[in-house]
Short mmCIF file of C-alpha atoms (C1' of nucleotides) in Angstrom, two decimals:
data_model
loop_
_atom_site.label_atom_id
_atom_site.label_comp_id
_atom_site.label_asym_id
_atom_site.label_seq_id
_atom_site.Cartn_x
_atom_site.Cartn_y
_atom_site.Cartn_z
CA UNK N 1 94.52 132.16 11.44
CA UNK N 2 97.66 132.84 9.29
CA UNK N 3 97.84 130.83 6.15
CA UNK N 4 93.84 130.51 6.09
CA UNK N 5 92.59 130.44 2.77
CA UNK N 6 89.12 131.81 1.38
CA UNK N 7 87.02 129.97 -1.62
CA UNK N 8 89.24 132.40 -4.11
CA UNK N 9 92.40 130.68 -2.48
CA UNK N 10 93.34 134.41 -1.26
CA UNK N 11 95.02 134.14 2.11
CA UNK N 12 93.97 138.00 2.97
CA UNK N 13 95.29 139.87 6.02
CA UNK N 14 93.49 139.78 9.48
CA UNK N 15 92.44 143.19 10.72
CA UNK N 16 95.10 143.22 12.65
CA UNK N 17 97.77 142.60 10.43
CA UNK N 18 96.10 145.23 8.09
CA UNK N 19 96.14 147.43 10.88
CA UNK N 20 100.36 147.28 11.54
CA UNK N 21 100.35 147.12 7.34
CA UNK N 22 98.56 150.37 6.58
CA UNK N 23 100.75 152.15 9.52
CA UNK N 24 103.69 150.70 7.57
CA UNK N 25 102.37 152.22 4.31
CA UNK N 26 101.84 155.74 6.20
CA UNK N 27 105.32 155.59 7.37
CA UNK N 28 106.36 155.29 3.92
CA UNK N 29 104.47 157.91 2.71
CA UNK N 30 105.62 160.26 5.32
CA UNK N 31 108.85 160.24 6.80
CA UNK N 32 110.32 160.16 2.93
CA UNK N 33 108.07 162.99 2.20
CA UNK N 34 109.08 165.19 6.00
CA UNK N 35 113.13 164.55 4.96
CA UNK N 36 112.86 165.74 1.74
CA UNK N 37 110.88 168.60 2.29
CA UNK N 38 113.60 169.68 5.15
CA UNK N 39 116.60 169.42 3.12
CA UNK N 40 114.82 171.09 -0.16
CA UNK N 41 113.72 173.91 1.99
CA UNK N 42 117.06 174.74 4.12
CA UNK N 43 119.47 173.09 1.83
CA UNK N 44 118.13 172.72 -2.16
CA UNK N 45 118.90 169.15 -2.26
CA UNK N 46 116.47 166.31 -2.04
CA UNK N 47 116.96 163.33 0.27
CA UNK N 48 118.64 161.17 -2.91
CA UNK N 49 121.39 163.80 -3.70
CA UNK N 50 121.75 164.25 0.07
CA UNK N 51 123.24 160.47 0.39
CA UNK N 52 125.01 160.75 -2.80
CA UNK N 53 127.27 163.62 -1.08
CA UNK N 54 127.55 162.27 2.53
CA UNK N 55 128.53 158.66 0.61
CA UNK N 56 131.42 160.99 -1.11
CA UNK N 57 132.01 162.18 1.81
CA UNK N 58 132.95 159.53 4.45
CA UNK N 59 134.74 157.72 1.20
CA UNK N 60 138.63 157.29 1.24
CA UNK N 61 139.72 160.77 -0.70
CA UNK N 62 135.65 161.86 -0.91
CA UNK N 63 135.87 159.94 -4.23
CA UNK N 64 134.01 156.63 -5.25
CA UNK N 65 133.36 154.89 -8.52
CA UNK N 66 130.00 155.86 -9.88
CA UNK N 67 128.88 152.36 -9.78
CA UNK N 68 129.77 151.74 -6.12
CA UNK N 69 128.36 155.21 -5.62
CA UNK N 70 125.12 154.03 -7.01
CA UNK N 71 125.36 151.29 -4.38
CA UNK N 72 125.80 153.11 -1.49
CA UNK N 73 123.30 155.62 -2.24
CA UNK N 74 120.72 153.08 -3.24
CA UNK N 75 119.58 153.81 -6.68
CA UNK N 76 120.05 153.07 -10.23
CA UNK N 77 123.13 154.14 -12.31
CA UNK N 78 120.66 156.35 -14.70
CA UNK N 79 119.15 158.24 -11.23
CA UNK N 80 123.05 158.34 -9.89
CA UNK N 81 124.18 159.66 -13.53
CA UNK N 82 121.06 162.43 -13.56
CA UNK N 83 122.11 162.93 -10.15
CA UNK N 84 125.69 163.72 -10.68
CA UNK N 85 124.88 166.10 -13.80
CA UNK N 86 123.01 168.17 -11.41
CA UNK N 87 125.76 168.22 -8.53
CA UNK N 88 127.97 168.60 -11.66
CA UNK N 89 126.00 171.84 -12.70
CA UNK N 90 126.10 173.86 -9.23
CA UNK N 91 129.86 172.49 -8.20
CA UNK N 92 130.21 170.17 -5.65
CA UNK N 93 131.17 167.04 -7.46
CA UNK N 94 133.30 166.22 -10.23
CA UNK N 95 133.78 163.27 -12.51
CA UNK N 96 137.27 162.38 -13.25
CA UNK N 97 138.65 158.84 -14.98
CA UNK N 98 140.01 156.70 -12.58
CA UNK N 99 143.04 154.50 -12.15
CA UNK N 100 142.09 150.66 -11.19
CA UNK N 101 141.53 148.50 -13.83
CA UNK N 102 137.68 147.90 -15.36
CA UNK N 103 136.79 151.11 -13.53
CA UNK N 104 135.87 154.11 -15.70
CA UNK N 105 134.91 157.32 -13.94
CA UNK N 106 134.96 157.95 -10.28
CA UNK N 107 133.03 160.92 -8.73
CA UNK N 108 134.87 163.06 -6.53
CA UNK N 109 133.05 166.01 -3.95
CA UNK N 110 134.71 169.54 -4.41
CA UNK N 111 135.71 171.33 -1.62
CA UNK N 112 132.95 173.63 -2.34
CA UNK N 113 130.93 169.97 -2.15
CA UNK N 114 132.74 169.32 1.47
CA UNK N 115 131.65 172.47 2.87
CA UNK N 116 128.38 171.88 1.87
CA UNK N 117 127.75 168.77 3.36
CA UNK N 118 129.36 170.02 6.35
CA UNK N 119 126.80 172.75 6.49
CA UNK N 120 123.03 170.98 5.59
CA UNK N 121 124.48 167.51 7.79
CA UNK N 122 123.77 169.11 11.30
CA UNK N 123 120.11 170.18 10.33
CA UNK N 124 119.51 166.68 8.44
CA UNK N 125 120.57 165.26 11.83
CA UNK N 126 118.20 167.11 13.83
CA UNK N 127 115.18 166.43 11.54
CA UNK N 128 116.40 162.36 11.84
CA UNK N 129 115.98 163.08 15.33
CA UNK N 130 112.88 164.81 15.68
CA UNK N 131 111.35 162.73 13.56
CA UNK N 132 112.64 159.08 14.42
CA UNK N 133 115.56 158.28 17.05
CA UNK N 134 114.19 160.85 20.00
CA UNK N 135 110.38 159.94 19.44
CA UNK N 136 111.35 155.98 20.45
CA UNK N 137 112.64 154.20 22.85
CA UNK N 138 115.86 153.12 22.64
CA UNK N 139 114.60 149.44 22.38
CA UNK N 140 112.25 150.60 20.06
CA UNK N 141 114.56 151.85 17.31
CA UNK N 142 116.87 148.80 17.94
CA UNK N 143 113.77 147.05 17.08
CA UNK N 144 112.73 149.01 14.15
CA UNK N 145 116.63 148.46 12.67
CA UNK N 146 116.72 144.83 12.69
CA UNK N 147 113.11 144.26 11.26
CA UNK N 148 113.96 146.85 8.67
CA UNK N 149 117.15 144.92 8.09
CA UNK N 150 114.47 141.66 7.95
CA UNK N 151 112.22 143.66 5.24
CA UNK N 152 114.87 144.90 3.28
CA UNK N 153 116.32 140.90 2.87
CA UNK N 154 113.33 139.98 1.09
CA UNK N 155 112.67 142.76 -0.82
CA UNK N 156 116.13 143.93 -2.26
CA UNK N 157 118.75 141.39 -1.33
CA UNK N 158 121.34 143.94 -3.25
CA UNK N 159 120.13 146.96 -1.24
CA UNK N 160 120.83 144.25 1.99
CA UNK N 161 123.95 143.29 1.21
CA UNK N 162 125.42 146.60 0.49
CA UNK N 163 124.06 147.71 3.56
CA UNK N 164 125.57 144.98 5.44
CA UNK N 165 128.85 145.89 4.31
CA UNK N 166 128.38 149.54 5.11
CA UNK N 167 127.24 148.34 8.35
CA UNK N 168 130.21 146.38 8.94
CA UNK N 169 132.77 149.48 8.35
CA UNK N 170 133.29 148.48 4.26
CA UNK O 1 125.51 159.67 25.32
CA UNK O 2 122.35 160.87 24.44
CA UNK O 3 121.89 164.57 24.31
CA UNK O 4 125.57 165.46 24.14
CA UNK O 5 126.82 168.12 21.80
CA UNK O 6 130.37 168.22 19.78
CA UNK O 7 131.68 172.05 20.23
CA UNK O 8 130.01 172.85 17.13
CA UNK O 9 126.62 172.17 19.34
CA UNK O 10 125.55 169.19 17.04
CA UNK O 11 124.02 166.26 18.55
CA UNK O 12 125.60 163.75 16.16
CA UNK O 13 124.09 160.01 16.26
CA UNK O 14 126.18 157.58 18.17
CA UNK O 15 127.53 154.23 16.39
CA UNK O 16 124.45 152.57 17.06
CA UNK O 17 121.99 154.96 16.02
CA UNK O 18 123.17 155.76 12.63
CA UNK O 19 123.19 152.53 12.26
CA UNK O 20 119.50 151.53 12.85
CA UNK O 21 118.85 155.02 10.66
CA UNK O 22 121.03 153.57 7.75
CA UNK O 23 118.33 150.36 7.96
CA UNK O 24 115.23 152.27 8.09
CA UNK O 25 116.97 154.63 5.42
CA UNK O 26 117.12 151.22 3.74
CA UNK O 27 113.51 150.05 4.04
CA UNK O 28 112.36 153.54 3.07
CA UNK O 29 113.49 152.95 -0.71
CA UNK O 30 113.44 149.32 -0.97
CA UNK O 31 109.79 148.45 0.16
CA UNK O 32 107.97 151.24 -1.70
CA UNK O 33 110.29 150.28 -4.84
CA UNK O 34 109.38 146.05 -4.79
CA UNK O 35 105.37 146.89 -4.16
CA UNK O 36 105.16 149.81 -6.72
CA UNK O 37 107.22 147.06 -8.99
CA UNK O 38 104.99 144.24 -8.78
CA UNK O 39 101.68 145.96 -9.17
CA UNK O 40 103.33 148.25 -12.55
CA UNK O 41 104.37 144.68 -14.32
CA UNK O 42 101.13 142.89 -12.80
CA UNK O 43 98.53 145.36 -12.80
CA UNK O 44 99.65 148.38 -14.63
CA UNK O 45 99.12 150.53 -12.09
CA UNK O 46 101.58 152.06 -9.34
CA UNK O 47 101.21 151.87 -5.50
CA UNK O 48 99.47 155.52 -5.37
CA UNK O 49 96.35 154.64 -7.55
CA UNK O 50 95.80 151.22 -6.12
CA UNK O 51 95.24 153.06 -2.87
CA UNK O 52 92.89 155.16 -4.65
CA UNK O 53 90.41 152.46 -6.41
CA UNK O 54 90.94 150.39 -2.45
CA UNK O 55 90.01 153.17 -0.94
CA UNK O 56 87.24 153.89 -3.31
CA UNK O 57 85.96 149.99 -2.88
CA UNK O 58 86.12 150.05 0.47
CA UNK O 59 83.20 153.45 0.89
CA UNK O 60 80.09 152.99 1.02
CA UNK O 61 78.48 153.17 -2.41
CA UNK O 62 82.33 152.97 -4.04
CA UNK O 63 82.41 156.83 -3.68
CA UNK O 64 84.12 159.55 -1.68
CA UNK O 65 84.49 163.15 -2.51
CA UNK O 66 88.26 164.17 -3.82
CA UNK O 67 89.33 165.33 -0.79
CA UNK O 68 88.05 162.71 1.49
CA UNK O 69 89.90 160.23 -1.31
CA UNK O 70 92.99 162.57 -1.63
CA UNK O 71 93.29 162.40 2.56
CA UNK O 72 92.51 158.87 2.57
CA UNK O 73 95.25 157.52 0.00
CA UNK O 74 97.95 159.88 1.53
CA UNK O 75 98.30 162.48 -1.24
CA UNK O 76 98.07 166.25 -2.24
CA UNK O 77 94.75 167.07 -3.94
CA UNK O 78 96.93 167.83 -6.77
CA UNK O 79 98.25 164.54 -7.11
CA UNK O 80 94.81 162.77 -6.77
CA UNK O 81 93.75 164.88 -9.50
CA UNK O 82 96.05 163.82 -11.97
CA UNK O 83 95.60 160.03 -10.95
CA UNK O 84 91.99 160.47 -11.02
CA UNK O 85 92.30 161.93 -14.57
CA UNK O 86 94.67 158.78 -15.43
CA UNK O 87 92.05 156.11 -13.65
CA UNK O 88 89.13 157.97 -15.42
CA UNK O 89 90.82 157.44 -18.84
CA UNK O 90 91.49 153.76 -18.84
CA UNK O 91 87.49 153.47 -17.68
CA UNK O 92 87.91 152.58 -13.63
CA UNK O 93 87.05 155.81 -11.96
CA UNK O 94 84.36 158.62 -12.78
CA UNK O 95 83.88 162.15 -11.49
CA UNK O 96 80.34 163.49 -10.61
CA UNK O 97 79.25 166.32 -8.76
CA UNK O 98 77.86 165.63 -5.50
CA UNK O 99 74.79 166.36 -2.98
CA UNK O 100 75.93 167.10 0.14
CA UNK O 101 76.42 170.89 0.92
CA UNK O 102 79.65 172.31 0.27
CA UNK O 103 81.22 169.41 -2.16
CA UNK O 104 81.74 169.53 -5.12
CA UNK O 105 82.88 166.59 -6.55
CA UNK O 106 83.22 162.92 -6.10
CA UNK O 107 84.97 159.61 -7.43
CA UNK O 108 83.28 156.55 -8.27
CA UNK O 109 84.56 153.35 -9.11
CA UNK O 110 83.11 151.86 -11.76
CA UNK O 111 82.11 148.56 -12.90
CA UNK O 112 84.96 148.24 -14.71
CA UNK O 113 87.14 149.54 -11.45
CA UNK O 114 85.64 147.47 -9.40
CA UNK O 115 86.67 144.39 -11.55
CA UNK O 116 89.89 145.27 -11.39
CA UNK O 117 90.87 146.07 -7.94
CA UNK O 118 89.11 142.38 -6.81
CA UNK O 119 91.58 141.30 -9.89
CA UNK O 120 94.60 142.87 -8.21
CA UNK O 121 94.01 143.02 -4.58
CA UNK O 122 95.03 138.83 -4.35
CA UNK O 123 98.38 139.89 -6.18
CA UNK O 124 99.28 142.66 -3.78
CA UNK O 125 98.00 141.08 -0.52
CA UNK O 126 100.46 138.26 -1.37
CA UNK O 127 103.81 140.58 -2.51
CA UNK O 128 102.64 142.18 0.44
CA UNK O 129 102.40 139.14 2.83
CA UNK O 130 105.88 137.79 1.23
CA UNK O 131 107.51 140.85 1.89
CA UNK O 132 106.94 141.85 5.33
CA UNK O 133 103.85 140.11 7.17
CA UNK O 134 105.10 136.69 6.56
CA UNK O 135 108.56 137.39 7.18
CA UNK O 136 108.18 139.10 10.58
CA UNK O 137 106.78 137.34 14.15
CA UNK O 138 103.49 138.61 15.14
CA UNK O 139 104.80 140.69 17.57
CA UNK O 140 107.52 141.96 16.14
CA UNK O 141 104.90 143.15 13.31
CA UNK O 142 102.97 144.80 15.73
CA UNK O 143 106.07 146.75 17.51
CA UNK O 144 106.61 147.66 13.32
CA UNK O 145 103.15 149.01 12.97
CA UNK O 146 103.43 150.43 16.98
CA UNK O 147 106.52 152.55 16.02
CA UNK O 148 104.98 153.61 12.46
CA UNK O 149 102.22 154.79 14.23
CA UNK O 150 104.97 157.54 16.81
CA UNK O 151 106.74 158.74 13.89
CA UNK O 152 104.04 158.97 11.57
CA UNK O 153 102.67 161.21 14.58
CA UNK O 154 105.74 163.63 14.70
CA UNK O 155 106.38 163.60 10.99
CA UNK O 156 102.60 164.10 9.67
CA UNK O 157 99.97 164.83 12.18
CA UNK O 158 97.41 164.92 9.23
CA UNK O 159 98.00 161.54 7.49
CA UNK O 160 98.37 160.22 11.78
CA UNK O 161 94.55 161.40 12.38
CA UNK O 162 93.55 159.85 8.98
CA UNK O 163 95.28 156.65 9.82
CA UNK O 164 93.64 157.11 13.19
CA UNK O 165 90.25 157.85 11.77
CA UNK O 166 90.58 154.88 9.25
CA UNK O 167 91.80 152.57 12.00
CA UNK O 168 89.19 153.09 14.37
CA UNK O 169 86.71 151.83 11.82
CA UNK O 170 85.70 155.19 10.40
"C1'" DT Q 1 86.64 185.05 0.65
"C1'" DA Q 2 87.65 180.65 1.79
"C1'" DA Q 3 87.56 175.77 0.70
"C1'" DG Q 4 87.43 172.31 -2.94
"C1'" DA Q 5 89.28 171.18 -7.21
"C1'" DT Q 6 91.85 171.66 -11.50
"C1'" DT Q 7 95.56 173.05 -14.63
"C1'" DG Q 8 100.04 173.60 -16.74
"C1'" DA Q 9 104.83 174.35 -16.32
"C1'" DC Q 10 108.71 172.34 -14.42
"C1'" DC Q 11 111.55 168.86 -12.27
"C1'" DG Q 12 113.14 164.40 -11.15
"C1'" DA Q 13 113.02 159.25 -12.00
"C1'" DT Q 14 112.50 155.29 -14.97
"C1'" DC Q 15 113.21 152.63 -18.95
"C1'" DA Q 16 115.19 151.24 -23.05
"C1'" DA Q 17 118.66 152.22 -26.17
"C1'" DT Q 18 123.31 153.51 -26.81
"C1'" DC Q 19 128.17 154.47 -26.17
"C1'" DT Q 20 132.80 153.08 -24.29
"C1'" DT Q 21 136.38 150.44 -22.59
"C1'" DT Q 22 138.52 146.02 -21.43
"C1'" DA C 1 130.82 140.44 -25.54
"C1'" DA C 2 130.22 142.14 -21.02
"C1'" DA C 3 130.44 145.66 -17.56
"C1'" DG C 4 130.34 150.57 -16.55
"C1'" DA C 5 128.23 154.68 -17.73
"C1'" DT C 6 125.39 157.97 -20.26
"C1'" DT C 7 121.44 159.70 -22.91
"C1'" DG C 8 116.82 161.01 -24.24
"C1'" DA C 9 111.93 160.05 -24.29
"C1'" DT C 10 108.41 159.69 -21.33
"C1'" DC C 11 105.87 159.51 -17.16
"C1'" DG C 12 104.47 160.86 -12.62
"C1'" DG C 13 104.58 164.46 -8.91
"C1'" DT C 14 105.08 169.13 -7.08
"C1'" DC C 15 104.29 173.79 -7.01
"C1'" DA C 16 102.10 177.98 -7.89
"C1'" DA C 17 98.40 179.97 -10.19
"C1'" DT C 18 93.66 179.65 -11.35
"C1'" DC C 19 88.84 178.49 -11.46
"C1'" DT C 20 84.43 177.51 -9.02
"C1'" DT C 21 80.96 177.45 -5.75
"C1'" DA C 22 79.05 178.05 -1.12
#
DNA sequence: TAAGATTGACCGATCAATCTTT
DNA sequence: AAAGATTGATCGGTCAATCTTA
């Protein structure tokens, strides 16, 4: 039973739960790996750069503060900086100093940016639905959400909490 | 509704949907991040080369051939290659050519490897146990590894009949 | 010649150190 | 000094090319 301990004091995982763990561990593997693939091959951005621009653009004025940007896209300020040097480099977002106080820079998408997203977002779509929302039932992704929501709690309360606000229409 | 297309014939994802995407989105870099975190500052290794030596532990004689390995820890030969070469310089893995017909070449954990992984396996089964089998009801972890299982299916057929294969006791 | 395996160049991410502004 | 942001070294992974053996 759960919370059964060995002679090494190792509480190890049934065969069943390392059944449902090593699915988990394939899923991680990959759905990450099928995503990026799609967008590298039809749209030469990878699945990181790909939130960075749809973050930009649902943002009021398609502009955000590189930290909050970092947020919402779920990595570091280094990988957002990197990030933003490359989308620099080919044109579809800008840096520019920004107005409210303690802020510094603010990244804003191009309109050569906009139309891009508006162009790879329809076939990023259809992957996320070939892949995940029409393989499961409609109970079953509801499901999957709110134990991913569950996961994510433990393991990155920052990564939970911006989500929640995202979630919430912030 | 479901299945609907906008006059630009995209199927966007209702309310509800994107938001159980956002989630998963969520759990796809937070999860992979806090394991591959704990086992680099613990263990000094990432999440890709402990499922090498586990795998390797777990075959009979503490050997597999590179591809058997590479299919079996979810990665491109070329990737097992390098970690091999990695493993093999800190001591925990050898390569040695092999009898059967057609291989070439197999790992072997080695004394040394095997010391380790019974060193680190305790560490990860509890990160892993704190993270997402102790957090979640039993069924709800089974629906988790259920619905891994479907997409793994769409998104990877070859890791789904490894993970198949490895389930079934093989 | 096809499958198994390796190699090296390149790219992207992390980490620690640094710079800048309040 | 503290928060926001950047930089550069380094590491790990991918990709395409290559080598090897059945």
């Amino acid at each position: 039973v759960a919370g059964a301990h060995d002679r090494d004091g190792v509480d190890w995982l049934t065969a069943a739960q390392q059944r449902e763990w090593k699915s988990l561990m394939a899923l991680l593997i990959a759905l990450p790996a099928a995503l990026d693939a799609q967008l590298k091959r039809d749209a030469g951005v990878n699945l990181f750069e790909y939130h960075v621009l749809a973050a930009l653009s649902e943002a009021p004025g398609r502009a955000l503060p590189m930290s909050e940007l970092a947020a919402l896209s779920r990595g570091s300020m280094s990988r957002l900086s990197h990030a933003v040097s490359r989308l620099e480099g080919v044109g579809w977002v800008e840096r520019r100093g920004c107005a409210g106080a303690g802020r510094r820079i603010e990244a804003h998408l191009t309109a050569a940016g906009w139309r891009k997203i508006q162009e790879v977002a329809p076939d990023h779509v259809r992957e996320a639905r070939r892949l995940v929302i029409d393989v499961l039932a409609p109970e079953q992704l509801r499901a999957l959400g709110a134990t991913a929501r569950d996961v994510v709690g433990v393991a990155d309360p920052g990564i939970a909490d911006t989500l929640h606000r995202d979630l919430a229409g912030g």
